[in-house]
PDB file of C-alpha atoms and ligand atoms in Angstrom:
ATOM      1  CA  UNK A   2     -74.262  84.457-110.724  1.00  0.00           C
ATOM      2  CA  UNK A   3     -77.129  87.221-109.848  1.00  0.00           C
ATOM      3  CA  UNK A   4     -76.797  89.141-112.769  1.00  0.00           C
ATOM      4  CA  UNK A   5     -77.077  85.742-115.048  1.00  0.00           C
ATOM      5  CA  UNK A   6     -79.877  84.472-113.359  1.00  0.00           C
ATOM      6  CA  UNK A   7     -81.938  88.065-112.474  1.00  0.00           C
ATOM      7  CA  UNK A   8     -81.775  88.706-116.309  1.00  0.00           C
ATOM      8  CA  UNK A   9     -83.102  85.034-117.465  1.00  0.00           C
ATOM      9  CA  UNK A  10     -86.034  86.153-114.895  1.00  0.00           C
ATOM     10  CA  UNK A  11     -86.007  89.200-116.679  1.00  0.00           C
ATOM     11  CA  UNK A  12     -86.156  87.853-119.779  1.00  0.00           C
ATOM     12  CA  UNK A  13     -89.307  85.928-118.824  1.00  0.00           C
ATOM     13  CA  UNK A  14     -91.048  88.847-117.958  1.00  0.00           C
ATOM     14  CA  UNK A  15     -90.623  89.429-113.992  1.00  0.00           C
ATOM     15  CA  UNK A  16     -89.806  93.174-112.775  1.00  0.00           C
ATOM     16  CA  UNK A  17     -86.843  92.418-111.002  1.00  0.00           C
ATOM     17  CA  UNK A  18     -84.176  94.449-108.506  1.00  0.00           C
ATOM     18  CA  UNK A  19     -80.859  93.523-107.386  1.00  0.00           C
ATOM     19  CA  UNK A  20     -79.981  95.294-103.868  1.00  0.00           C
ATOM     20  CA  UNK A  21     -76.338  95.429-102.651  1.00  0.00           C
ATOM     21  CA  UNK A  22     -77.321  94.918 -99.304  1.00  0.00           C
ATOM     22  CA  UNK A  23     -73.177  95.859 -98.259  1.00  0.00           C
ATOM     23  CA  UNK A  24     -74.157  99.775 -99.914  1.00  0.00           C
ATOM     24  CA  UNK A  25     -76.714 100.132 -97.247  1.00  0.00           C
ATOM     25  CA  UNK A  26     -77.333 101.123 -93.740  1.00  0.00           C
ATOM     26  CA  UNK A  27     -78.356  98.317 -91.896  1.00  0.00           C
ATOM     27  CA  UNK A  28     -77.612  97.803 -88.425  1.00  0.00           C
ATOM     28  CA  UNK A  29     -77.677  95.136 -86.335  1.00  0.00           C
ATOM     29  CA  UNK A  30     -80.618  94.178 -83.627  1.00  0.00           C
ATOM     30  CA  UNK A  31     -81.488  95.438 -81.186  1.00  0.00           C
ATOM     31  CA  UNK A  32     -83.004  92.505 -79.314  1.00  0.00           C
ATOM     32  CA  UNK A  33     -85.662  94.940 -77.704  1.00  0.00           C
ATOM     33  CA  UNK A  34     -88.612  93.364 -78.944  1.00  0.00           C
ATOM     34  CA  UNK A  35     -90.156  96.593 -79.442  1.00  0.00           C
ATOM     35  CA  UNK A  36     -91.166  95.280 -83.133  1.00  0.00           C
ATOM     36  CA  UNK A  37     -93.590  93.169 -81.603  1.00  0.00           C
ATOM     37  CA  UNK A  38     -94.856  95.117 -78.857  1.00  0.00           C
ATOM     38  CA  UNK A  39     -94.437  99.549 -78.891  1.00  0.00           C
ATOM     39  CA  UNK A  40     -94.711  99.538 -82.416  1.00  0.00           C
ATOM     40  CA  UNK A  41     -95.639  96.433 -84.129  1.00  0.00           C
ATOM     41  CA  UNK A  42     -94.522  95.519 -87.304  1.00  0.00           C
ATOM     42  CA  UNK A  43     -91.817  98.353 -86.805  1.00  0.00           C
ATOM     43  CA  UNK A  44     -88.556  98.498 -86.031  1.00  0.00           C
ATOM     44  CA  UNK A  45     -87.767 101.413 -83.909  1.00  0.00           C
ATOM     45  CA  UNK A  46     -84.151 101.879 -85.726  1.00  0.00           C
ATOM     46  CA  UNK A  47     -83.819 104.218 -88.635  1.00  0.00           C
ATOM     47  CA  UNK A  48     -82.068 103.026 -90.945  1.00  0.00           C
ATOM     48  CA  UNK A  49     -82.532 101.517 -95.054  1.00  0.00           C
ATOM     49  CA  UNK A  50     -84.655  98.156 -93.286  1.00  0.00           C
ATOM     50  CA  UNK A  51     -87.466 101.091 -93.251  1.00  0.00           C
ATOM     51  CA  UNK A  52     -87.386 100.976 -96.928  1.00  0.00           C
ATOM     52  CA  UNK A  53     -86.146  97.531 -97.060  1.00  0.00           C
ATOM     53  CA  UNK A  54     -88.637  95.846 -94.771  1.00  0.00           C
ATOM     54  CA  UNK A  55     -92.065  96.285 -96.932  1.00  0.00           C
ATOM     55  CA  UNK A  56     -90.296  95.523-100.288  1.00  0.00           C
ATOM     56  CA  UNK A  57     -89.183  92.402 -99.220  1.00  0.00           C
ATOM     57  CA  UNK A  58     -92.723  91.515 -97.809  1.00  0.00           C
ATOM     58  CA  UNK A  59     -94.253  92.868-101.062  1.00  0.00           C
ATOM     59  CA  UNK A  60     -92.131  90.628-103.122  1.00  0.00           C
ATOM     60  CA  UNK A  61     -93.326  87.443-104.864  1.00  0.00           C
ATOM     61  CA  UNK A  62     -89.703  85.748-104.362  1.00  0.00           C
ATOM     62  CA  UNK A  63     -86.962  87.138-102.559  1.00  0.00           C
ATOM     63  CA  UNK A  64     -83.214  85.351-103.882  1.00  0.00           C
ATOM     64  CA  UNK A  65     -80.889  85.833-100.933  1.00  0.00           C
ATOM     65  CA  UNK A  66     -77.649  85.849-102.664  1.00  0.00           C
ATOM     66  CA  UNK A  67     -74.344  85.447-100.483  1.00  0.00           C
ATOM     67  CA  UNK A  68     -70.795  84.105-100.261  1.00  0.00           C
ATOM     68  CA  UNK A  69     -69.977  81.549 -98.283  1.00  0.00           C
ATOM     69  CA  UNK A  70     -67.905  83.146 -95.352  1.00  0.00           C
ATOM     70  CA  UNK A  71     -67.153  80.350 -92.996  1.00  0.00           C
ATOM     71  CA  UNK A  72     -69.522  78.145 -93.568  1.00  0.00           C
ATOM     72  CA  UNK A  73     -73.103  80.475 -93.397  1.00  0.00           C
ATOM     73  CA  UNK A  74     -73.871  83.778 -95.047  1.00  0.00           C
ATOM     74  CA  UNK A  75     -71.860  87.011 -94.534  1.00  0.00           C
ATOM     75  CA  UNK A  76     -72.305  89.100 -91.325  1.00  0.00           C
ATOM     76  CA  UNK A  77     -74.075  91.522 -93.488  1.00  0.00           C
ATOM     77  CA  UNK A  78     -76.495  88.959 -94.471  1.00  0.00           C
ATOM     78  CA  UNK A  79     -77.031  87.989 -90.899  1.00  0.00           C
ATOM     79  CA  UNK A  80     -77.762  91.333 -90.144  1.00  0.00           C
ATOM     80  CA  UNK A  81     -80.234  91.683 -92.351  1.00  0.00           C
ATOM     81  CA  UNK A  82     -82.152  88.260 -92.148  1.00  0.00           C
ATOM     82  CA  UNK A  83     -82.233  89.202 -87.987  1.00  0.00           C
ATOM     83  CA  UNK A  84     -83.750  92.750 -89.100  1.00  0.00           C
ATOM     84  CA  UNK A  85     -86.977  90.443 -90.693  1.00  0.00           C
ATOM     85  CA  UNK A  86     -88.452  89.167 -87.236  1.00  0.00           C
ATOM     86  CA  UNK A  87     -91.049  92.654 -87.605  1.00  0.00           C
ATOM     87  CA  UNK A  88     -93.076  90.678 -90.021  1.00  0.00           C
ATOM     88  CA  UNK A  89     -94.461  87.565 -88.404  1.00  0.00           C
ATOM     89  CA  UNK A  90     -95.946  88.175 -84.551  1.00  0.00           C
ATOM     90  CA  UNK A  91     -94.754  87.036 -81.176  1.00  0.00           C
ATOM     91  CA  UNK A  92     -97.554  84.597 -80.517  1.00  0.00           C
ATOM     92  CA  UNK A  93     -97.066  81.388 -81.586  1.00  0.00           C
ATOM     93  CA  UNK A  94     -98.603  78.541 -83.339  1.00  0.00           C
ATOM     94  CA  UNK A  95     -98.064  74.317 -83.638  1.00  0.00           C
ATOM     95  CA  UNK A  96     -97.414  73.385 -87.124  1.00  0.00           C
ATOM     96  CA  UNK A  97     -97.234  69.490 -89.042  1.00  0.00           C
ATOM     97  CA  UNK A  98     -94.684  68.258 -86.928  1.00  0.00           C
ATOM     98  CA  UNK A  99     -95.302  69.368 -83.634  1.00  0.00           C
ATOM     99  CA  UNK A 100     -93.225  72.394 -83.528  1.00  0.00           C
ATOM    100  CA  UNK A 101     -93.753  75.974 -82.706  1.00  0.00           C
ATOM    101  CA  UNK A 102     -93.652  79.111 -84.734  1.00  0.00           C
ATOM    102  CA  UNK A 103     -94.288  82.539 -84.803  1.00  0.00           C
ATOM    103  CA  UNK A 104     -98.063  83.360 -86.334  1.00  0.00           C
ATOM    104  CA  UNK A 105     -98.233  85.323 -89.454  1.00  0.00           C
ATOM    105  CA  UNK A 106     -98.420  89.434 -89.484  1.00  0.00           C
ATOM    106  CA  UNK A 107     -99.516  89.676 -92.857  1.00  0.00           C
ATOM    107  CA  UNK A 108    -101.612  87.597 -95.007  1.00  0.00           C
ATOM    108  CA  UNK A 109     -98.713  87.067 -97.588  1.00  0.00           C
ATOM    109  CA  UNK A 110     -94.771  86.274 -97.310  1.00  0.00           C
ATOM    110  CA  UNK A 111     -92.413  86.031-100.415  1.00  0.00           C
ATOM    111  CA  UNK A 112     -90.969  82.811-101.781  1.00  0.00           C
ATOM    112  CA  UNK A 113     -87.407  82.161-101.359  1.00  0.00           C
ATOM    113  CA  UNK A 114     -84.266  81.180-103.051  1.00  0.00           C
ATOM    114  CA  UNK A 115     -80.976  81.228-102.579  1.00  0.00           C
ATOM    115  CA  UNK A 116     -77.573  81.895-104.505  1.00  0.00           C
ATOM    116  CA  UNK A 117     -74.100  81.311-103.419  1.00  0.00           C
ATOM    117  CA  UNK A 118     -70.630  80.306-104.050  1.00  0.00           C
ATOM    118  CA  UNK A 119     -67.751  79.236-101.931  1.00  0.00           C
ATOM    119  CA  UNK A 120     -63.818  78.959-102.428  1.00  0.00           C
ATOM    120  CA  UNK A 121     -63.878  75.255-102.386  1.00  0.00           C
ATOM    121  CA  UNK A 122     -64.386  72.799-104.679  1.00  0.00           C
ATOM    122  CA  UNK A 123     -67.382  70.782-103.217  1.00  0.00           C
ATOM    123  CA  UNK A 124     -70.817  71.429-103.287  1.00  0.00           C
ATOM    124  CA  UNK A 125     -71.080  69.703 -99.312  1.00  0.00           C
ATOM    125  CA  UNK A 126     -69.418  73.234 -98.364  1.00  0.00           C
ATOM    126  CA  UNK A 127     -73.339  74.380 -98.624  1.00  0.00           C
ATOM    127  CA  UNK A 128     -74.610  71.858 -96.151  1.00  0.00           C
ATOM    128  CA  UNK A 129     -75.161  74.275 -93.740  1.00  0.00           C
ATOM    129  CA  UNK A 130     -76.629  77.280 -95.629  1.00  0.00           C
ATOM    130  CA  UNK A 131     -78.798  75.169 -97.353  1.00  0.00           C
ATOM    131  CA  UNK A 132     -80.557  73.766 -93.930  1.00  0.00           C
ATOM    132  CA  UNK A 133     -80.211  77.511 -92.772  1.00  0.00           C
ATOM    133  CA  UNK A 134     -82.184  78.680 -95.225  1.00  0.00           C
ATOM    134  CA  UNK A 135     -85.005  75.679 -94.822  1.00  0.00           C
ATOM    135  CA  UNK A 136     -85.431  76.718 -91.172  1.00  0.00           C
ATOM    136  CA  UNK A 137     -85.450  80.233 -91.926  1.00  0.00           C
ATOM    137  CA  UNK A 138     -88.553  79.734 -94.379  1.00  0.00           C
ATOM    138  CA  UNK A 139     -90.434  77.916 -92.209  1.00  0.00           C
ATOM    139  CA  UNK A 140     -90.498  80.440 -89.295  1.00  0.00           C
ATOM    140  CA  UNK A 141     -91.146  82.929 -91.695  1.00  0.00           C
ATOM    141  CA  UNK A 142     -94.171  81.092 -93.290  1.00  0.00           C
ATOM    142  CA  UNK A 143     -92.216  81.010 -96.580  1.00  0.00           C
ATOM    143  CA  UNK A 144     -90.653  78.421 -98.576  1.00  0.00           C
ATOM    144  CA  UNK A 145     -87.427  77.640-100.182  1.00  0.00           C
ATOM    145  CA  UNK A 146     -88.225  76.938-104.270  1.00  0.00           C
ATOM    146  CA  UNK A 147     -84.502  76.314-105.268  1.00  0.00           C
ATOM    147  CA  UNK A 148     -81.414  77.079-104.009  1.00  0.00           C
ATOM    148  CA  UNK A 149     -78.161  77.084-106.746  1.00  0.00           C
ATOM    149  CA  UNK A 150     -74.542  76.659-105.001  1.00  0.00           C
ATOM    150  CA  UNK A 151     -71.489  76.749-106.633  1.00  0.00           C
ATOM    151  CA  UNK A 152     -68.179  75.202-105.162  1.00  0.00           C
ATOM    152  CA  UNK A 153     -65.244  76.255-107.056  1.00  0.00           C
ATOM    153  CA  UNK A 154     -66.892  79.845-107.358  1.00  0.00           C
ATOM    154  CA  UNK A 155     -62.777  81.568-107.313  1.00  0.00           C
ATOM    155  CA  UNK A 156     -63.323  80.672-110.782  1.00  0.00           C
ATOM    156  CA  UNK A 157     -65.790  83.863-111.547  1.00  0.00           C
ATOM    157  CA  UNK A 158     -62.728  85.992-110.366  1.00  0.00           C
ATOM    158  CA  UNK A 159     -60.700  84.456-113.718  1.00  0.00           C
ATOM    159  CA  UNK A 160     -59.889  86.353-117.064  1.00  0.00           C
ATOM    160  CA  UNK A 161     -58.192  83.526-118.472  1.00  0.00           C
ATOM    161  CA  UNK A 162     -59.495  82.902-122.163  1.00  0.00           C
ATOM    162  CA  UNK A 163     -59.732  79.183-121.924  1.00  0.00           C
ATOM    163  CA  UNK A 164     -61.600  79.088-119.426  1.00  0.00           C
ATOM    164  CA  UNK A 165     -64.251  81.493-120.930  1.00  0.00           C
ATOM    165  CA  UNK A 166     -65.975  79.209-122.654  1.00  0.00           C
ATOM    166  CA  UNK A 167     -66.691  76.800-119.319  1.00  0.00           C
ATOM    167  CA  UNK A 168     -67.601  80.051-117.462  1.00  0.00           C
ATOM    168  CA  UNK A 169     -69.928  81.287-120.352  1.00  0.00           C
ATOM    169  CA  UNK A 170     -71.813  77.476-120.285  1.00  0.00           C
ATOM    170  CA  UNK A 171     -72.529  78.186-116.768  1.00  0.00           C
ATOM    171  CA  UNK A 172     -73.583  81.589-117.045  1.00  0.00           C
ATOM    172  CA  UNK A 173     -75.940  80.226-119.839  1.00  0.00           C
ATOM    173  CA  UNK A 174     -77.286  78.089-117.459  1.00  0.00           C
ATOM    174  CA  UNK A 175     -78.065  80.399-114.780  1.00  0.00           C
ATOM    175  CA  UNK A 176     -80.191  82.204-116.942  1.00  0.00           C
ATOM    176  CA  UNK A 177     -82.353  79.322-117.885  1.00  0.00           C
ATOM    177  CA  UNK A 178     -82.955  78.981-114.362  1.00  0.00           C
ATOM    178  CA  UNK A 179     -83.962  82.445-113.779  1.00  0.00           C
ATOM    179  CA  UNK A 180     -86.347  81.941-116.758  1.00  0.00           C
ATOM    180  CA  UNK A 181     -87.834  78.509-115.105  1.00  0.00           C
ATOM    181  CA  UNK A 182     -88.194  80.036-111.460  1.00  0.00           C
ATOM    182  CA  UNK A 183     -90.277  82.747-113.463  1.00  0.00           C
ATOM    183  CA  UNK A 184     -92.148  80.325-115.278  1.00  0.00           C
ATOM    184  CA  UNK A 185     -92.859  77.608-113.287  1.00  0.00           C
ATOM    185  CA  UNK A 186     -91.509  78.964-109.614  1.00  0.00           C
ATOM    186  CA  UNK A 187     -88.923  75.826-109.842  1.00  0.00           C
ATOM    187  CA  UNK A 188     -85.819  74.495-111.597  1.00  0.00           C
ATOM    188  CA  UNK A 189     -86.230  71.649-113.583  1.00  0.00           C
ATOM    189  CA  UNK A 190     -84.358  68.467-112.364  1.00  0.00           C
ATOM    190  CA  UNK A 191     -82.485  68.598-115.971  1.00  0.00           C
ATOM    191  CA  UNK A 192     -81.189  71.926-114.728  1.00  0.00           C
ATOM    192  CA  UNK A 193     -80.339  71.262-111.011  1.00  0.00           C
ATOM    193  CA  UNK A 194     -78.430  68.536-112.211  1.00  0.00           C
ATOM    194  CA  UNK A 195     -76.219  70.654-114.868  1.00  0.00           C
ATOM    195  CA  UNK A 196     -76.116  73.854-112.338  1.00  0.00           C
ATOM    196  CA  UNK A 197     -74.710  70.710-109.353  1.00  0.00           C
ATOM    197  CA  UNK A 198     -72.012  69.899-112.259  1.00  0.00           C
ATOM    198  CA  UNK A 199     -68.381  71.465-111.368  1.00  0.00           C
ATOM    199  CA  UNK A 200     -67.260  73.775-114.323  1.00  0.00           C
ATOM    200  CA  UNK A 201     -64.164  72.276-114.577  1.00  0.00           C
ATOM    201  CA  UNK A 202     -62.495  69.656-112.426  1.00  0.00           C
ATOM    202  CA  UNK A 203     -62.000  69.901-109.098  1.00  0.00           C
ATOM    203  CA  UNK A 204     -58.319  68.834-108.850  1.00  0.00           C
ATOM    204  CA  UNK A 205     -57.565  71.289-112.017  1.00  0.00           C
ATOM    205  CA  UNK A 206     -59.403  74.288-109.819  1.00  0.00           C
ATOM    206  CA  UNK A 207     -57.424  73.585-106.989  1.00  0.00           C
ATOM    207  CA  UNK A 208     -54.216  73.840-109.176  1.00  0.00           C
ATOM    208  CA  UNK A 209     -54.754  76.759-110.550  1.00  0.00           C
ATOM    209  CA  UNK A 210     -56.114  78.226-107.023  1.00  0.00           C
ATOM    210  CA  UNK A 211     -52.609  77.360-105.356  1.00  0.00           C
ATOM    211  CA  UNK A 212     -50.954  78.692-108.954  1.00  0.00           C
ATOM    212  CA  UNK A 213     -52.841  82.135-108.140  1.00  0.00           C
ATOM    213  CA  UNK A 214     -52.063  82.127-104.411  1.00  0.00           C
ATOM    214  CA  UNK A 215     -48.732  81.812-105.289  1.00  0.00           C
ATOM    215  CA  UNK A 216     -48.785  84.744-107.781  1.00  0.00           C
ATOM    216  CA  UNK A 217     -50.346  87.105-105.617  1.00  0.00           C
ATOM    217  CA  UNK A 218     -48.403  86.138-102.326  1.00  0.00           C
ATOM    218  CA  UNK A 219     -44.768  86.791-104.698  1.00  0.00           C
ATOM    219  CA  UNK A 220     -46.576  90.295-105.730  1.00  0.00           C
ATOM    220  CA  UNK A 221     -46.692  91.290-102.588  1.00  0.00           C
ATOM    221  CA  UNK A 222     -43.132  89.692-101.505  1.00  0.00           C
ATOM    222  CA  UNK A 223     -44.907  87.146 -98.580  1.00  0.00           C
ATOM    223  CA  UNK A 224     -44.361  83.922-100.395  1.00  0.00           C
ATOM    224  CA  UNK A 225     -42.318  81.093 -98.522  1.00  0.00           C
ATOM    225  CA  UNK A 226     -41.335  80.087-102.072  1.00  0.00           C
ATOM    226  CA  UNK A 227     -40.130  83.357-102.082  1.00  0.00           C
ATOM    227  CA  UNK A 228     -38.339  83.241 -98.597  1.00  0.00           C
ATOM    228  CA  UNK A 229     -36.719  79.572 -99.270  1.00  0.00           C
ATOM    229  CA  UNK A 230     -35.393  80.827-103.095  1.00  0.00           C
ATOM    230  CA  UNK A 231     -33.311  83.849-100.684  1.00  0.00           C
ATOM    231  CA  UNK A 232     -32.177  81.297 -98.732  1.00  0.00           C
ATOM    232  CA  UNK A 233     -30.902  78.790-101.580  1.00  0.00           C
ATOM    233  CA  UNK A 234     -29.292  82.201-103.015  1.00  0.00           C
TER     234      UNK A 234
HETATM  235  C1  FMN B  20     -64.058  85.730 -94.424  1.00  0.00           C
HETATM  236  C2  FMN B  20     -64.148  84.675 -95.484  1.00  0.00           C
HETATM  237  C3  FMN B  20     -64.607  83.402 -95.159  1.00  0.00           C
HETATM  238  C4  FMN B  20     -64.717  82.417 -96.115  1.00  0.00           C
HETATM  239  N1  FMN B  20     -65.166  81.166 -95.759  1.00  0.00           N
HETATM  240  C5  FMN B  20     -65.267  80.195 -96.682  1.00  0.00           C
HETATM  241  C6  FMN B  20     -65.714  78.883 -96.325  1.00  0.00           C
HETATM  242  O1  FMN B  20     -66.075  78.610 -95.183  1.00  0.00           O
HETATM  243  N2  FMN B  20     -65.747  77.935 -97.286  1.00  0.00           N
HETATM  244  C7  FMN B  20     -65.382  78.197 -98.574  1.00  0.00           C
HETATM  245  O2  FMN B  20     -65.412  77.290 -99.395  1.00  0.00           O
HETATM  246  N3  FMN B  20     -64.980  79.440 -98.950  1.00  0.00           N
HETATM  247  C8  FMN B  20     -64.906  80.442 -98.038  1.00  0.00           C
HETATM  248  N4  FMN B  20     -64.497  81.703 -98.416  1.00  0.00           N
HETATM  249  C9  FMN B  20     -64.196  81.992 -99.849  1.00  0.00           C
HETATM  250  C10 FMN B  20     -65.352  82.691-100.560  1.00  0.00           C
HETATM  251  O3  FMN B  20     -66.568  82.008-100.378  1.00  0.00           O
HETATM  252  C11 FMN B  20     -65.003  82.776-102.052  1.00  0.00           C
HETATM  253  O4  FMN B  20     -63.868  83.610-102.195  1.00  0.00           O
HETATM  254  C12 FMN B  20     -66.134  83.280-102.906  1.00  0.00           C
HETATM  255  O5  FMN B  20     -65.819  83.008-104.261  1.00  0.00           O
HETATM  256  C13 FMN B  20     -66.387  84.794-102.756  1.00  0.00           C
HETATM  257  O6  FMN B  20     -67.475  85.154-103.523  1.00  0.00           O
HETATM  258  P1  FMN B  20     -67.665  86.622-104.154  1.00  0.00           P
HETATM  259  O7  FMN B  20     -66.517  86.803-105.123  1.00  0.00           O
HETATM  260  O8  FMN B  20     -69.003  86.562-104.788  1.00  0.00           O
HETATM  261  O9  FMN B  20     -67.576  87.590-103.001  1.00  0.00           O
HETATM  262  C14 FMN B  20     -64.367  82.705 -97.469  1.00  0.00           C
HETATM  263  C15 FMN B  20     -63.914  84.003 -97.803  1.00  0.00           C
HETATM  264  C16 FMN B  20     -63.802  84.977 -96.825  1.00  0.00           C
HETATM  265  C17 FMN B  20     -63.314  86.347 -97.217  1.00  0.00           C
END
């Protein structure tokens, strides 16, 4: 889904970089504080946030891309979102609706998006990533310009030729939206609807997710269908 939609945003002329953040260092926080008060704007670990930390705050948009893992982003993901509290300060300001926040550090924060996909069918699976990711922008004086979610997204994981051409429609569409984001920092509402549509039917996904399970589970000689066949014999 990255690839597809980083090269439509290539495609419309935006330098773009896709970083694995599971190929780097990145530990987990501290809780010390000492970002905001020995060395501001600094973390004191040493690790790849040092490099990580200004390109994300000299970026225009920033897509955080995950799986679903139990219903939020993946530890590694969590990791690095906690690593960003450097970049806004520890006093605090009263915004629209009465709440607090953390005041700005630099003049400038990076729009955001977000990608993911999820083992089940539905796109309500993303009900609490999406408001994650809403909260998350507004303490970090950012905004959230389009988030894509795709339920069903065991399907990527497929070779099966007839469903190439459902997969390939998709993957058509998640360029146009990295072209649009470029263009016109949203996703049309023709788009967003097509992108919401399931590739293929959720009741035919779920087949062929149980046909798979069962495939894998004989392979490797745990299947109960397995177990209950030995015990016909
Ligand atoms: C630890 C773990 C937790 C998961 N939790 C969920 C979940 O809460 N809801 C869901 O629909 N799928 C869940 N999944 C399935 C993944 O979201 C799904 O396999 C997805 O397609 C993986 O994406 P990837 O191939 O890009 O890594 C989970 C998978 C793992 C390994």
């Amino acid at each position: 889904m990255v690839q597809e939609f980083l090269t439509g945003a290539r495609e419309a002329g935006a330098e773009v970089e896709n970083i694995f953040l599971v190929k780097k260092d990145i530990k987990h926080c501290l809780g010390t504080f000492n970002c905001w008060t020995r060395t501001p704007g600094e973390c004191e670990i040493k690790d790849d946030m040092e490099e990580l930390l200004p390109k994300f705050a000299g970026s225009d948009i920033v897509v955080f891309a995950t799986p679903l893992y139990v219903d939020n982003v993946t530890g590694i993901m969590k990791h690095f979102m906690d690593r960003l509290i450097p970049i806004v300060s520890p006093y605090f300001e009263k915004v629209e609706n009465g709440e607090y926040r953390h005041q700005k550090r630099y003049e400038k924060y990076p729009k955001m998006m977000v990608i993911s996909n999820c083992g089940f069918p539905e796109q309500s699976h993303f009900q609490v990533l999406s408001l994650l990711f809403r909260r998350i922008a507004r303490n970090l004086h950012s905004e959230v310009i389009a988030e894509i979610y795709r339920g069903g997204g065991e399907i990527f994981r497929e070779r099966s030729l007839l469903l190439k051409p459902f997969i390939g429609r998709y993957k058509k569409l998640l360029r146009r939206a990295g072209r649009e984001i470029v263009e016109n920092l949203r996703l049309s509402e023709e788009t967003m609807a097509k992108l919401e549509k399931p590739i293929i039917p959720p009741d035919q996904y779920i087949k062929g997710a149980s046909k798979n399970w069962d495939k894998l589970l004989s392979k490797v000689g745990t299947s109960s269908k397995d177990e209950d066949e030995q015990a016909d014999n």
